[in-house]
Short mmCIF file of C-alpha atoms and ligand atoms in Angstrom, two decimals:
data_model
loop_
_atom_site.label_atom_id
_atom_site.label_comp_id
_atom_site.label_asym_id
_atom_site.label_seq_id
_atom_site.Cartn_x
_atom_site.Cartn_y
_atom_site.Cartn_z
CA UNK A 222 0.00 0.00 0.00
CA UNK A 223 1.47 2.99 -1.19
CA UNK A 224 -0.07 6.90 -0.69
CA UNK A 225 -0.49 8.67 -4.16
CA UNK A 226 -0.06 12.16 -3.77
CA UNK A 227 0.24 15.18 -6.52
CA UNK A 228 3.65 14.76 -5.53
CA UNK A 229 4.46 11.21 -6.34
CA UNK A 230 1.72 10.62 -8.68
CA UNK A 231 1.60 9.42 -12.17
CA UNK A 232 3.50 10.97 -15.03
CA UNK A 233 0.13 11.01 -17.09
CA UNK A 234 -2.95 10.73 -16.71
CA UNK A 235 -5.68 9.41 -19.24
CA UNK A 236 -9.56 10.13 -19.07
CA UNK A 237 -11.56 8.16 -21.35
CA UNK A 238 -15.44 9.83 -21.58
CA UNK A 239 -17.81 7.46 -22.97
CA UNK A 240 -20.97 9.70 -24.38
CA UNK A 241 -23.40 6.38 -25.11
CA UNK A 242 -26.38 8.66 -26.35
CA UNK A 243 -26.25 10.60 -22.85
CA UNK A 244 -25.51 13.85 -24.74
CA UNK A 245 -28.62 12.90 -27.11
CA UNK A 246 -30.96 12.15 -23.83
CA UNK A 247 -30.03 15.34 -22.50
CA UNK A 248 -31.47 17.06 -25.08
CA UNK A 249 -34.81 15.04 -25.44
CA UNK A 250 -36.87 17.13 -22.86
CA UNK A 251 -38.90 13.43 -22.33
CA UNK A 252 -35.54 11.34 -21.51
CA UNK A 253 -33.21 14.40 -19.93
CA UNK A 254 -34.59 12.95 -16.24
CA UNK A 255 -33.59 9.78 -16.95
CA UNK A 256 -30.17 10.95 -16.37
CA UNK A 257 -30.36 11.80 -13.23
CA UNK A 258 -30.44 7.84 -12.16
CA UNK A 259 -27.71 6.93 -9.47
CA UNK A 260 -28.08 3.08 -10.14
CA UNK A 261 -29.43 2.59 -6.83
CA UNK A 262 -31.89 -0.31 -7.57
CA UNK A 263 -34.44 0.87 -5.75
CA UNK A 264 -37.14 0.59 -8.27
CA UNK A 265 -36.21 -2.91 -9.36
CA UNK A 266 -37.66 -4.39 -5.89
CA UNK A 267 -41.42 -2.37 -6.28
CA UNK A 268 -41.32 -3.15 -10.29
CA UNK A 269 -43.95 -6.43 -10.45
CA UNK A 270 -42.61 -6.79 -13.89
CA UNK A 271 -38.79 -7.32 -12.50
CA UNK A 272 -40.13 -9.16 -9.82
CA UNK A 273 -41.78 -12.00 -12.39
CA UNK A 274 -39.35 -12.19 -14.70
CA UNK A 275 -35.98 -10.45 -13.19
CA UNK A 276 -32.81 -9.82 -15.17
CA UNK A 277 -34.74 -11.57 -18.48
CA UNK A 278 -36.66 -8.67 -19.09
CA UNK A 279 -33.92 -6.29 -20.22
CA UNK A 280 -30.76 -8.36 -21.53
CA UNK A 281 -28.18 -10.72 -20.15
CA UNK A 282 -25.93 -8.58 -21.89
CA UNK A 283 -26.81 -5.50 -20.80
CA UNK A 284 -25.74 -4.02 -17.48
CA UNK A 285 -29.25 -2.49 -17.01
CA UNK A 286 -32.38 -4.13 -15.51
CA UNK A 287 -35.51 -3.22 -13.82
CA UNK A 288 -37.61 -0.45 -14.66
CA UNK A 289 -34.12 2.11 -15.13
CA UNK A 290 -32.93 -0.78 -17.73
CA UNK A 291 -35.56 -0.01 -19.61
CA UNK A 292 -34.73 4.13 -19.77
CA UNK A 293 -30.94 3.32 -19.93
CA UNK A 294 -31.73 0.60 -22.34
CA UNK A 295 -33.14 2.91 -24.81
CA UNK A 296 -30.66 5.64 -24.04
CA UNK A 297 -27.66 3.67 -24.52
CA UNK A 298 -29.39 1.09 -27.53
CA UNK A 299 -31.99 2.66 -28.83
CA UNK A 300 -33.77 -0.44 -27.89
CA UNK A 301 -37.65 0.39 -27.10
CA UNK A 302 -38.55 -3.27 -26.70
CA UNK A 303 -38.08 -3.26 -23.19
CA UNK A 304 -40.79 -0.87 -22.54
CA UNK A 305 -43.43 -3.46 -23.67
CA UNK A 306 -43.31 -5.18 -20.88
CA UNK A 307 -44.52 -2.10 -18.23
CA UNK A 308 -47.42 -2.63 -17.14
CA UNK A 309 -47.58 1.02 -15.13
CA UNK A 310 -48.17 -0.15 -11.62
CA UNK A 311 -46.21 3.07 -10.74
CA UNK A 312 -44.37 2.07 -7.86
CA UNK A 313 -41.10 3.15 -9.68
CA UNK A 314 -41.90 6.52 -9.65
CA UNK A 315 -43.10 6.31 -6.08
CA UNK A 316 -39.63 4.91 -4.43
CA UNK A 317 -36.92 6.54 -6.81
CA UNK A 318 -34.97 8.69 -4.53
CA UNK A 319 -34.23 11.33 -7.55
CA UNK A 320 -38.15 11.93 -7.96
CA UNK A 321 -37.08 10.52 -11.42
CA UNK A 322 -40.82 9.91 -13.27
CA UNK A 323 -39.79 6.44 -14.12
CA UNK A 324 -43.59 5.53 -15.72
CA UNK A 325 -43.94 8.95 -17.78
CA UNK A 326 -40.37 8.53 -19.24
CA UNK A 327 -41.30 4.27 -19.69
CA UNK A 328 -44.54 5.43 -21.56
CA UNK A 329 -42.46 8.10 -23.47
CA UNK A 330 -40.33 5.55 -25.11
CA UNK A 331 -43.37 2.82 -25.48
CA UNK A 332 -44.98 5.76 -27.57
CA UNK A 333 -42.13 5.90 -29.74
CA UNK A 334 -42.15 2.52 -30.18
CA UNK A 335 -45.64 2.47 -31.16
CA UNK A 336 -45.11 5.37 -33.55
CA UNK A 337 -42.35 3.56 -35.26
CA UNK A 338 -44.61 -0.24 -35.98
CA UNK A 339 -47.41 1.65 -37.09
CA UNK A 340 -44.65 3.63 -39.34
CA UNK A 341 -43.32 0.55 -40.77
CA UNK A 342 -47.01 -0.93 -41.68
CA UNK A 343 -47.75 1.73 -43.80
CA UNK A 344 -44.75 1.44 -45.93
S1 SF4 B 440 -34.91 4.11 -8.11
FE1 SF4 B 440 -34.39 5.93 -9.39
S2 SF4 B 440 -32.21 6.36 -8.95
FE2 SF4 B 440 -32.64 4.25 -8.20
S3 SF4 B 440 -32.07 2.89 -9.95
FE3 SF4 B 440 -34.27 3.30 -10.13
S4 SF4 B 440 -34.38 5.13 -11.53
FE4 SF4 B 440 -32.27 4.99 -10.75
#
């Protein structure tokens, strides 16, 4: 164990800033809340969607779940599918300690969805 200090620190340093469609959510005034999520998990454990079919619903791959997978999901994929699954109990909403309106920005992105199969069956 060895103290890093300004003194004694490294030579360089390297910052690596990974955007991931966060600068894109930011400026969608229906996702821009979404970033405010701290990853706490709360709103996995009052989602009755998560709590049927856990980490399944989002993506083993993805290091999202619960009802913030879905936001994140869509922020960082541009995957709507997710969304399907709500079923807008609202508890979410209720226990996110950011006041983040987890079902208004879930029906945001099922809208889009929506918008883009009935899109696709007109062509
Ligand atoms: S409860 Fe809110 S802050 Fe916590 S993970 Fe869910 S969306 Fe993010």
């Amino acid at each position: 164990m060895k103290r890093v200090s300004p003194a004694t620190g490294p030579k360089n340093f390297y910052l690596v800033l990974l955007d991931d469609g966060r600068l894109e959510a930011s400026r969608d005034n229906e996702l821009k809340e979404a970033l405010l999520c701290i990853k706490c998990g709360r709103c996995y454990f009052s989602c009755p969607v998560y709590n049927s079919i856990g980490a399944e619903w989002i993506s083993r791959e993805s290091p999202y779940g619960g009802p913030t997978g879905v936001m994140w999901n869509y922020i960082t994929n541009r995957d709507p599918w997710p969304s399907m699954y709500c079923v807008h109990s609202g508890g979410c909403g209720v226990v996110c300690p950011m006041n983040i309106d987890i079902p208004k920005v879930i029906s945001s992105i099922k809208a889009r969805a929506t918008k883009d199969i009935v899109k696709n069956k007109k062509k």
